Coordinates of C-alpha atoms in Angstrom, one line a residue:
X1 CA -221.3 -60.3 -92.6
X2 CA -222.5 -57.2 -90.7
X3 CA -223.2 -60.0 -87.8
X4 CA -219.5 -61.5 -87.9
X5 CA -218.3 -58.0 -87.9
X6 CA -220.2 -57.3 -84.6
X7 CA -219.3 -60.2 -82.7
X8 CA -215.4 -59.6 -83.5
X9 CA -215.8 -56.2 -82.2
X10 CA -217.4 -57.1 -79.4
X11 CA -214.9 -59.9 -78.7
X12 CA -212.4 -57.5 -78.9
X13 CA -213.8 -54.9 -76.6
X14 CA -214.1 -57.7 -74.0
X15 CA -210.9 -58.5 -74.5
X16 CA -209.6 -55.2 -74.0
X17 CA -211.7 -54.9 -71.0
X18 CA -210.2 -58.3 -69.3
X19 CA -206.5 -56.6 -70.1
X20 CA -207.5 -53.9 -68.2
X21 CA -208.9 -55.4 -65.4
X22 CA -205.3 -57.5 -65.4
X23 CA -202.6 -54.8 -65.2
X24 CA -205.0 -52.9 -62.6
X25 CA -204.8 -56.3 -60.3
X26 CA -201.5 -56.8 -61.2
X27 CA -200.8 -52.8 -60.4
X28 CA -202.3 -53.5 -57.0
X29 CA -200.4 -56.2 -56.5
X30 CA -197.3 -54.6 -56.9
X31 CA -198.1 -52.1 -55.1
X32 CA -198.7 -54.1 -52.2
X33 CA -195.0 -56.0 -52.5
X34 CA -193.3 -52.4 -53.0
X35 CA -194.8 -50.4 -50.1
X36 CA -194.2 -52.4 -47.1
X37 CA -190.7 -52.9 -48.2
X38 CA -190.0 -49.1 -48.9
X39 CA -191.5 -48.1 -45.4
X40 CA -189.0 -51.0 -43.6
X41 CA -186.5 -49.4 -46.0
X42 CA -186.8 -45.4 -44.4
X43 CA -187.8 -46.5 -41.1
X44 CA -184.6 -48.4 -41.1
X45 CA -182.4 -45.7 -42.5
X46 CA -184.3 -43.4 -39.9
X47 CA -183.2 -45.2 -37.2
X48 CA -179.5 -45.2 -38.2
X49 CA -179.4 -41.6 -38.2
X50 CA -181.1 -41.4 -34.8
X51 CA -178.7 -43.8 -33.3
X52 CA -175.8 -41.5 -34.7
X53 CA -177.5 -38.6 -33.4
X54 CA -177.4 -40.3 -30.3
X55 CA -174.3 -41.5 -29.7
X56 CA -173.4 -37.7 -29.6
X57 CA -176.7 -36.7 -27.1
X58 CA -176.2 -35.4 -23.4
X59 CA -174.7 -37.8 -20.8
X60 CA -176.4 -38.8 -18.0
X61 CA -175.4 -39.9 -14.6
X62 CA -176.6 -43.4 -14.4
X63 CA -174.5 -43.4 -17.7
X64 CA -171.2 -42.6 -16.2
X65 CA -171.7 -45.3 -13.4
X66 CA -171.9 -47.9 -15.8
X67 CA -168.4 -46.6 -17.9
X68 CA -166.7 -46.4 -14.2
X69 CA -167.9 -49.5 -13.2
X70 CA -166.1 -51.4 -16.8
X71 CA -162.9 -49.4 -16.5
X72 CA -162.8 -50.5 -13.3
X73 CA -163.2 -54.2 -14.0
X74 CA -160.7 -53.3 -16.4
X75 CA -158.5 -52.6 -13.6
X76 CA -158.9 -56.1 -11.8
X77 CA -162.1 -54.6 -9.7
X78 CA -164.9 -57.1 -8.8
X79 CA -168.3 -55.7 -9.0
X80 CA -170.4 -55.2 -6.3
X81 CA -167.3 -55.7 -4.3
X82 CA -164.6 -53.4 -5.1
X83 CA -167.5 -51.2 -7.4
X84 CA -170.4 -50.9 -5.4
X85 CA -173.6 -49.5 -7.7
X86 CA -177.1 -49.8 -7.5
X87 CA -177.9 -51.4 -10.9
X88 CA -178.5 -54.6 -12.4
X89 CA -175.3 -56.6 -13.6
X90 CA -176.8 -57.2 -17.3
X91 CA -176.1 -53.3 -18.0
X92 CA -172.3 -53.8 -16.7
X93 CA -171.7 -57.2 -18.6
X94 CA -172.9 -55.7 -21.7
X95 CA -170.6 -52.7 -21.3
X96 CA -167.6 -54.6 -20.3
X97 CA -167.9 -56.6 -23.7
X98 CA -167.4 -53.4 -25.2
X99 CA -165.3 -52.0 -22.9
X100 CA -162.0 -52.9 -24.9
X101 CA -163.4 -51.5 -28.0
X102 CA -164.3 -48.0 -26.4
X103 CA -161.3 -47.8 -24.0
X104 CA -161.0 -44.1 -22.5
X105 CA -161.4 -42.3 -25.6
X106 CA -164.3 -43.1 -27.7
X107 CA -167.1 -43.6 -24.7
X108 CA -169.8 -43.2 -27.2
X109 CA -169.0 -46.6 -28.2
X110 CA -170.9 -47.7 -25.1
X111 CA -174.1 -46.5 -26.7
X112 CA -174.0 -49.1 -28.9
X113 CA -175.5 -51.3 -26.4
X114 CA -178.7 -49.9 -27.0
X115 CA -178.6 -49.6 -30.3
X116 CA -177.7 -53.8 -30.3
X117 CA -180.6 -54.1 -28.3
X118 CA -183.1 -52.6 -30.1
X119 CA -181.7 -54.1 -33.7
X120 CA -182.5 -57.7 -31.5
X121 CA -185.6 -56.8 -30.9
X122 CA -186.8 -55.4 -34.2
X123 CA -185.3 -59.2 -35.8
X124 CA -187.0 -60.7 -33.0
X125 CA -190.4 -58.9 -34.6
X126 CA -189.5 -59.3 -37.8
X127 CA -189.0 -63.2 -37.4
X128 CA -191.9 -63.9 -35.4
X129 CA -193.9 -66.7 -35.9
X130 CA -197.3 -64.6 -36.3
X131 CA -196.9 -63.6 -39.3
X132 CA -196.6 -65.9 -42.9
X133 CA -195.9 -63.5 -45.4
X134 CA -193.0 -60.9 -45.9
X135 CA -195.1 -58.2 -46.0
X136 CA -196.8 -58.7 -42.8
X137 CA -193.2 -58.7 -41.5
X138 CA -192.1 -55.7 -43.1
X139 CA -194.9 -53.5 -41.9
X140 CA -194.4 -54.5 -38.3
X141 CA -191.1 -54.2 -37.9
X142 CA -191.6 -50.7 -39.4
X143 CA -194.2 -49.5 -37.1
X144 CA -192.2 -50.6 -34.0
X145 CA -188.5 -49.4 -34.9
X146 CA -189.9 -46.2 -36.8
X147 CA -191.7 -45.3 -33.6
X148 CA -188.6 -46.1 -31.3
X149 CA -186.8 -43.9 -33.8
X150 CA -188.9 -40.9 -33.6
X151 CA -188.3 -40.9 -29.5
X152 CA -184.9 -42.4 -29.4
X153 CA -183.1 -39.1 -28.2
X154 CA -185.9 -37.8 -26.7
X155 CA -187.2 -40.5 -24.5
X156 CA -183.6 -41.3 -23.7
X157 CA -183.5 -45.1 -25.1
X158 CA -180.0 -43.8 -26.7
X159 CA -178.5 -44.3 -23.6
X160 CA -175.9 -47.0 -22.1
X161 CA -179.2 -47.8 -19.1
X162 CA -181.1 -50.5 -18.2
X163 CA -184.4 -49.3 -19.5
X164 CA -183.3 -50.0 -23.0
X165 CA -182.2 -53.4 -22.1
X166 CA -185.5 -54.4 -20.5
X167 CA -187.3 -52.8 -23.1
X168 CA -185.9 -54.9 -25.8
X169 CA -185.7 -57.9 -23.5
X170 CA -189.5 -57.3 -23.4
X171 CA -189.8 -57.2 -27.1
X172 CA -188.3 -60.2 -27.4
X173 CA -190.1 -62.3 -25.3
X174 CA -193.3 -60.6 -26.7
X175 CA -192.5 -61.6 -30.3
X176 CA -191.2 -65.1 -29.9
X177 CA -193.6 -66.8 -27.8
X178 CA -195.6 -64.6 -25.7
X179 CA -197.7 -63.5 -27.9
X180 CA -198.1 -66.1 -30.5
X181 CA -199.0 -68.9 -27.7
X182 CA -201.7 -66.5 -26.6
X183 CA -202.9 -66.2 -30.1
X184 CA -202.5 -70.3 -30.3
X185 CA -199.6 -69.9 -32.8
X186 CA -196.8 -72.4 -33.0
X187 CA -193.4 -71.8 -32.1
X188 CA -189.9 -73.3 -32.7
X189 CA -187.6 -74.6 -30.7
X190 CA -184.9 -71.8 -31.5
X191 CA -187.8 -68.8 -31.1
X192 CA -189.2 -70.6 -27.9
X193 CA -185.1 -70.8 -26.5
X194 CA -184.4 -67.3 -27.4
X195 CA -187.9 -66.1 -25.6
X196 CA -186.6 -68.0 -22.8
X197 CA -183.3 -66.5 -22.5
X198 CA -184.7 -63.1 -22.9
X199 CA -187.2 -63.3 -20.1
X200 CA -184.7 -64.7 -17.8
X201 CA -182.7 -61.6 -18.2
X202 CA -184.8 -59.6 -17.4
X203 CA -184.2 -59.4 -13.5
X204 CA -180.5 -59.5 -14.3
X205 CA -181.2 -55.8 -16.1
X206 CA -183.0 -54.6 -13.5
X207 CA -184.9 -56.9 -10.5
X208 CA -188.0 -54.6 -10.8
X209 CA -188.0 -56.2 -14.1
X210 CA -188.2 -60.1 -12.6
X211 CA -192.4 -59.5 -12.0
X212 CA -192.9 -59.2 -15.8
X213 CA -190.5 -62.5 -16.6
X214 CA -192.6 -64.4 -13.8
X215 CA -196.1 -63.4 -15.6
X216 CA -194.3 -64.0 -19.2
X217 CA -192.9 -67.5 -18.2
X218 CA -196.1 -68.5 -16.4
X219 CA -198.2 -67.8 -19.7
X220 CA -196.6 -71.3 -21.7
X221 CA -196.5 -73.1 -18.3
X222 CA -200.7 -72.5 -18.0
X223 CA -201.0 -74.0 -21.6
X224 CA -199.1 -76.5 -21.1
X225 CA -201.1 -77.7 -18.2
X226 CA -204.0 -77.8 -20.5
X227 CA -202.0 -78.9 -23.4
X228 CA -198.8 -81.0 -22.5
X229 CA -198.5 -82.5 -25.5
X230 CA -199.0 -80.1 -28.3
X231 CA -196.5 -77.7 -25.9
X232 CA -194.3 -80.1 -24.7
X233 CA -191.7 -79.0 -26.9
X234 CA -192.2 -75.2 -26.8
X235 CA -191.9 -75.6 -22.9
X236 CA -188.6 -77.0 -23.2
X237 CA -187.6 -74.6 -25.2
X238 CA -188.6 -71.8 -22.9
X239 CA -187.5 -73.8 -19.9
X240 CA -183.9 -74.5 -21.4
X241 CA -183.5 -70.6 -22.6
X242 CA -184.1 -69.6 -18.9
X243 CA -181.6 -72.1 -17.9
X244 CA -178.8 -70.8 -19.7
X245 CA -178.8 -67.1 -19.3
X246 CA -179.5 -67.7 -15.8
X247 CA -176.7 -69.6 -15.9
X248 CA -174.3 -67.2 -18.5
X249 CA -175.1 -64.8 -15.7
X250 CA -174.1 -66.4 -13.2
X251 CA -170.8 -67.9 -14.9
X252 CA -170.0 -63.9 -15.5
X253 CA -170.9 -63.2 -11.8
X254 CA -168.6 -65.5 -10.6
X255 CA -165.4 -64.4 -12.1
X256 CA -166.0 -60.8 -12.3
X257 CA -168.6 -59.7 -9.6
X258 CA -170.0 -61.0 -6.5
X259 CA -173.3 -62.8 -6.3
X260 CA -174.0 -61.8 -2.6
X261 CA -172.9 -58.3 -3.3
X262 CA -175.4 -57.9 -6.2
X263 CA -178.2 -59.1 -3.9
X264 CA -177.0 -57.4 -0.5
X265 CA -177.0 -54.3 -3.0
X266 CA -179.0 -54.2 -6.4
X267 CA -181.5 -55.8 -4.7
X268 CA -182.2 -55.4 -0.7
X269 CA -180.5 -51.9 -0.7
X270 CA -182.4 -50.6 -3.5
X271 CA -185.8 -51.7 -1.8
X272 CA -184.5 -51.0 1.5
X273 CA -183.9 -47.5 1.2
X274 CA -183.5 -45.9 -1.9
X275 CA -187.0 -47.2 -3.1
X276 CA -187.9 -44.0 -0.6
X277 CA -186.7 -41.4 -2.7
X278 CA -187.5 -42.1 -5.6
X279 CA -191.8 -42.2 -7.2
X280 CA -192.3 -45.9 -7.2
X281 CA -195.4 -47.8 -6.3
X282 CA -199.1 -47.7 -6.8
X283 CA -199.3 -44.0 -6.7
X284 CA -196.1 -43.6 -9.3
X285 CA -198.6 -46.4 -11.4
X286 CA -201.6 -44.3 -11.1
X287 CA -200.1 -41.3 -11.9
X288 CA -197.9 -42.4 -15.1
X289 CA -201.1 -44.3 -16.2
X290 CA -203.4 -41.0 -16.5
X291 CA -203.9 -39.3 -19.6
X292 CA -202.0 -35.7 -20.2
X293 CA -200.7 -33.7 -22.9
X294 CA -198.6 -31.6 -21.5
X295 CA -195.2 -31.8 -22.7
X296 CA -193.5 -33.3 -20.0
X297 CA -196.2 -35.6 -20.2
X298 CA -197.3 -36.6 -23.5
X299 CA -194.8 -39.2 -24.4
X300 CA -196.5 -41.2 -21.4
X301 CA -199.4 -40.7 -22.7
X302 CA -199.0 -41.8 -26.1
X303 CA -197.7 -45.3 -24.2
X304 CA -200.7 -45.3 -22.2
X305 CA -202.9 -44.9 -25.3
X306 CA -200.8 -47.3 -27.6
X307 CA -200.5 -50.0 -25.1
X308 CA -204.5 -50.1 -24.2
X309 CA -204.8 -50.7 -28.2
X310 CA -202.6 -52.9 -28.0
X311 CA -204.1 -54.7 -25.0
X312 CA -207.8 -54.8 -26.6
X313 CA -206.7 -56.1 -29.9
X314 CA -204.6 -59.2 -27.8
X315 CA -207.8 -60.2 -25.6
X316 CA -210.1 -60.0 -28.8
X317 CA -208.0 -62.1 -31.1
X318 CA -206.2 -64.5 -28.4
X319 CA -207.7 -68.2 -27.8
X320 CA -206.2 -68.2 -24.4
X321 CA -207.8 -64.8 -22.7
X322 CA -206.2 -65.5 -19.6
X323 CA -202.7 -66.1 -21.0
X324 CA -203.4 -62.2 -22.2
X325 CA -204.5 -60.6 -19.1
X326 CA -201.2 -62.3 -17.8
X327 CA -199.3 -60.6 -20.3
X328 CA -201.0 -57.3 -20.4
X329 CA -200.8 -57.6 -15.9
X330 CA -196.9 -58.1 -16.8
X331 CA -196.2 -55.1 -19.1
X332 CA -198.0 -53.0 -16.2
X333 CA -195.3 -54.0 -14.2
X334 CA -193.3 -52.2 -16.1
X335 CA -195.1 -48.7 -15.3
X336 CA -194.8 -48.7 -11.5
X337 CA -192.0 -46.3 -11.6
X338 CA -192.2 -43.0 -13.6
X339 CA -193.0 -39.5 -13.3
X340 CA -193.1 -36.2 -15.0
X341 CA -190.0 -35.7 -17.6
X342 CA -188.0 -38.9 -16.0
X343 CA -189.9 -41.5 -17.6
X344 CA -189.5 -45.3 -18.2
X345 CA -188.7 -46.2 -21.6
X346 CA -189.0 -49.6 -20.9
X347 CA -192.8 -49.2 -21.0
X348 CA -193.3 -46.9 -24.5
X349 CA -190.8 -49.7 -25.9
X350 CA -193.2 -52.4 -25.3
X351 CA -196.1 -50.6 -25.6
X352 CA -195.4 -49.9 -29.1
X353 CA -194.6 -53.8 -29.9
X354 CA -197.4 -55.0 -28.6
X355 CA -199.4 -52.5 -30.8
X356 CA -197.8 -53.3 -33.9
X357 CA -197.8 -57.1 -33.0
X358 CA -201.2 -57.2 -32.4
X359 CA -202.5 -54.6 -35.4
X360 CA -200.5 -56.6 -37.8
X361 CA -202.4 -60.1 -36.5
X362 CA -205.7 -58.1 -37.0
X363 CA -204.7 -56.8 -40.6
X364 CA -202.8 -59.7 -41.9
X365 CA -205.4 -59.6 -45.1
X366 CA -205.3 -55.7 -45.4
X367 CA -201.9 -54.7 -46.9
X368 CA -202.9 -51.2 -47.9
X369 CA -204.4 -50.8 -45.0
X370 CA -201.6 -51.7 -42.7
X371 CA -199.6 -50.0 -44.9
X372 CA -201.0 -46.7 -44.7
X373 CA -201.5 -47.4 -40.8
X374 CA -197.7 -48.2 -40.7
X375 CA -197.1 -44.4 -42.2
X376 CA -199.5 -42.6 -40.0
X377 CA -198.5 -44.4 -36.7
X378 CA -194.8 -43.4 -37.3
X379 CA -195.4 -40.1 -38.9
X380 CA -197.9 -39.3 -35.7
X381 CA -195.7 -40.4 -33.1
X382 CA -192.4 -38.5 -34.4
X383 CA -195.0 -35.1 -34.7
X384 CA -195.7 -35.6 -30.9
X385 CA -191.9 -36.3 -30.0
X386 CA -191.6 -32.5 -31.5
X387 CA -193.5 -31.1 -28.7
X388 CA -192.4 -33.3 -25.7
X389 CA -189.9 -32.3 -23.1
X390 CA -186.6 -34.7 -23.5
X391 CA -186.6 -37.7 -20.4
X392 CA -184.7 -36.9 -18.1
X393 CA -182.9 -33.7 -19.4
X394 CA -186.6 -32.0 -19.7
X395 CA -185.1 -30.4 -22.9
X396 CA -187.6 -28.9 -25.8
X397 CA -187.1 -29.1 -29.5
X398 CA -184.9 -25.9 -29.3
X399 CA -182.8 -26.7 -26.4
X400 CA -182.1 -30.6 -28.3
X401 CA -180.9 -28.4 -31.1
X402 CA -178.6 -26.4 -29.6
X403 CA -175.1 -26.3 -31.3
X404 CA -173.1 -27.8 -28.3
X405 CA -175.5 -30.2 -27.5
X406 CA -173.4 -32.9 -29.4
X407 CA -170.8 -35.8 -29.6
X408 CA -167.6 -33.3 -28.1
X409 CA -169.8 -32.0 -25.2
X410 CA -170.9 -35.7 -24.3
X411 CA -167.5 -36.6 -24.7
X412 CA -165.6 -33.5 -22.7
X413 CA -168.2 -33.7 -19.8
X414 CA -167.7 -37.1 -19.1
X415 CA -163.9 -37.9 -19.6
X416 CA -163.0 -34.3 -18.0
X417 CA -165.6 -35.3 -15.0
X418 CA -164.4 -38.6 -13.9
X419 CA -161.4 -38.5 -16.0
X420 CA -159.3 -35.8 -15.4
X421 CA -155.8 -37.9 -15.9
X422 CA -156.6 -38.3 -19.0
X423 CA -155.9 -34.6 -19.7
X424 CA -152.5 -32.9 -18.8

C-alpha cells in the first residue's frame, strides 16, 4: 500500500513537472511569435509619424527645382528643353505623377515620393526570398525602416531628391535578387523582374548611380555563366525588368522631355563642369569613408560602420564570394560624393539594408536574439540621430525643434519664392 502510494505521488510529481516544462516552451514560443510582430508594429507607426513630420521639414533647393520643373510640364514645357536642370528624369517623372494631386497649393504632397519609395523598399525586404518564416521577415523589415525612421528628417531622405530614389532603388535590388543569388537562394520570376526594373532605374535617378546597377546586373550574369541552367530563368527575369523601365523611361522621355537634352545636360554637363565644384571623387570617397564622431559627421559614420558589418556577414555566409565583393564594390559607388553635413543618403539607406539582410540570414534560428538586436539597432541609431547636425541644413536637435520650423514655413518659403502670383 505504502509502495502504491509512493509511485502515484511520484507519477504525479513528474507529471506536474512535464506541465511545467510545457507552458514554459509554449511561453517561449509565444513570445517569439509576439515580439517580432510588435517591433514591425512601432517601427511602422514610427515611421508614419516621421514621414508627417517631414512633409512639414525645411525646403531645400534641389527641392524647388523639381516642383518648377512639373508645373512647368504642366504648362506644355518639355524637359531638358524648355526646363533645363541638372538632375536625373526619374525624380521629375515621379513628381509629375503627383503633380495634379499637389497643384500649387499643397507642395508637401511632393514628399510623398519618398515616402512611396521607402514603403517599396521595406515590401521589397519584407518579401524577400531569404527568409522562410514571418518572423524572420518582421524583424528585418523593422531594423531597416526603424533605422530610416530615426534619420528621416535629419539625414534629409524626407525630401522630393534623388538620393531617396536611389536609395530605395538600391534596396530593392538588394532584397530581390542581389543578395539572395549571392547567398545561392532562389528567386522568382516576379522578384527577379522587379530587381531588374529597379536596377535599371537607377541611372535614370541619377547617372552616378548607373556604376552600382552595372556591378548589380553583372552579379546574376557571372552565375549564370557558371550555372545556365539552374539561372536561366532568374536571368530572364532580370534581363526583361531592365528592359522595361529602360524602356517606360524612355516612352516618358519621348513625349515629355528630350533624350538628347538629358544627356547633353544631366549627364555631359554635370561631368563636364559642375563635377568641379562640388567634393566628388576618390578624395570625397576617402574622406566620407573615415571614421568621426563629430556631429556633422557621425551619421556617416554610423553608415561606414553598419555597411562594413554588413559587408563581413555577406562574404562569410555567401557561396559566390565574388558575386559579394561585386556587390559590396557597387554600394561604394555610392559614397564617392559626400562631405561634412551635406551627405548622401543614398549610402546610410543601403548600408542599413544590407545589415539587416545579412544579420537576419546569420540569425534565422535566434529569434530572441534578433529580436533584442532589432530593438538595440533602432533604439541606438535614433540616440545618435539626437546628436548629429541635420544634412544639408547643418541644424542641431534645438534648431529641428524650433516652433517655425514646420509645414507653413516650408510652405510660405517656397510658394512666396518662386511663386509670388499666387499671392495678391
Amino acid at each position: 500500500m505504502f509502495i502504491t502510494s509512493l509511485s502515484l505521488r511520484s507519477s504525479d510529481t513528474l507529471f506536474r513537472i512535464i506541465k511545467r516544462r510545457e507552458n514554459r516552451t509554449n511561453m517561449r514560443v509565444t513570445n517569439r511569435l509576439i515580439t517580432p510582430p510588435v517591433l514591425f508594429s512601432i517601427c511602422i507607426s514610427f515611421f508614419i509619424f516621421r514621414n508627417i513630420e517631414g512633409f512639414g521639414g525645411l525646403p531645400f533647393s534641389d527641392e524647388s527645382g523639381h516642383i518648377l520643373g512639373v508645373l512647368a510640364m504642366q504648362h506644355g514645357d518639355r524637359l531638358y528643353r524648355d526646363y533645363i536642370d541638372a538632375h536625373g528624369p526619374l525624380v521629375f517623372m515621379l513628381s509629375w505623377i503627383l503633380g495634379p494631386v499637389a497643384g500649387t497649393s499643397h507642395l508637401w504632397i511632393f514628399r510623398f515620393v519618398s515616402t512611396l519609395m521607402a514603403s517599396l523598399a521595406g515590401l521589397a525586404i519584407f518579401c524577400t526570398s531569404l527568409f522562410t518564416v514571418n518572423w524572420q521577415r518582421y524583424l528585418a523589415t523593422t531594423m531597416w525602416l526603424g533605422g530610416i525612421a530615426s534619420v528621416w528628417t535629419v539625414q534629409g531622405l524626407n525630401l522630393d531628391s534623388y538620393w531617396p530614389i536611389g536609395g530605395a532603388l538600391t534596396v530593392i535590388s538588394m532584397a530581390t535578387f542581389v543578395v539572395p543569388l549571392c547567398l545561392n537562394k532562389s528567386v522568382s520570376m516576379p522578384q527577379a523582374f522587379c530587381g531588374g526594373f529597379a536596377t535599371a532605374l537607377l541611372p535614370f535617378a541619377a547617372y552616378a548611380f548607373g556604376p552600382l546597377a552595372i556591378f548589380f546586373y553583372a552579379i546574376p550574369c557571372l552565375i549564370w555563366l557558371f550555372h545556365r541552367s539552374a539561372y536561366k530563368e532568374t536571368i530572364k527575369g532580370i534581363t526583361l525588368g531592365c528592359l522595361c523601365a529602360c524602356l517606360v523611361m524612355a516612352l516618358w522621355l519621348a513625349l515629355y522631355g528630350d533624350i538628347g537634352g538629358m544627356i547633353a545636360f544631366h549627364i555631359i554637363a554635370n561631368q563636364k563642369w559642375y563635377v568641379h565644384y562640388i567634393p566628388f571623387g576618390i578624395d570625397a570617397f576617402l574622406h566620407g569613408m573615415a571614421l568621426s564622431f563629430a556631429p556633422d559627421r557621425i551619421l556617416e559614420t554610423l553608415s561606414v560602420i553598419t555597411i562594413g558589418l554588413g559587408s563581413f556577414l555577406l562574404i562569410w555566409k555567401s557561396t559566390y564570394k565574388l558575386c559579394a565583393l561585386l556587390a559590396i564594390c557597387g554600394l561604394l559607388t555610392l559614397q564617392i560624393r559626400g562631405m561634412d553635413v551635406f551627405q548622401n543618403g543614398a549610402f546610410l539607406m543601403a548600408a542599413f539594408a544590407l545589415a539587416s539582410l545579412t544579420a537576419t540570414a546569420c540569425l534565422k534560428n535566434r529569434p530572441n536574439i534578433l529580436s533584442l538586436l532589432a530593438f538595440g539597432s533602432v533604439g541606438g541609431i535614433f540616440l545618435v540621430s539626437q546628436h548629429a547636425l541635420s544634412s544639408p541644413w547643418g541644424q542641431t536637435l534645438a534648431q529641428r525643434h524650433a516652433p517655425m520650423n514646420g509645414f507653413w514655413l516650408f510652405r510660405i518659403a517656397l510658394m512666396y519664392i518662386f511663386w509670388p502670383t499666387v499671392y495678391p
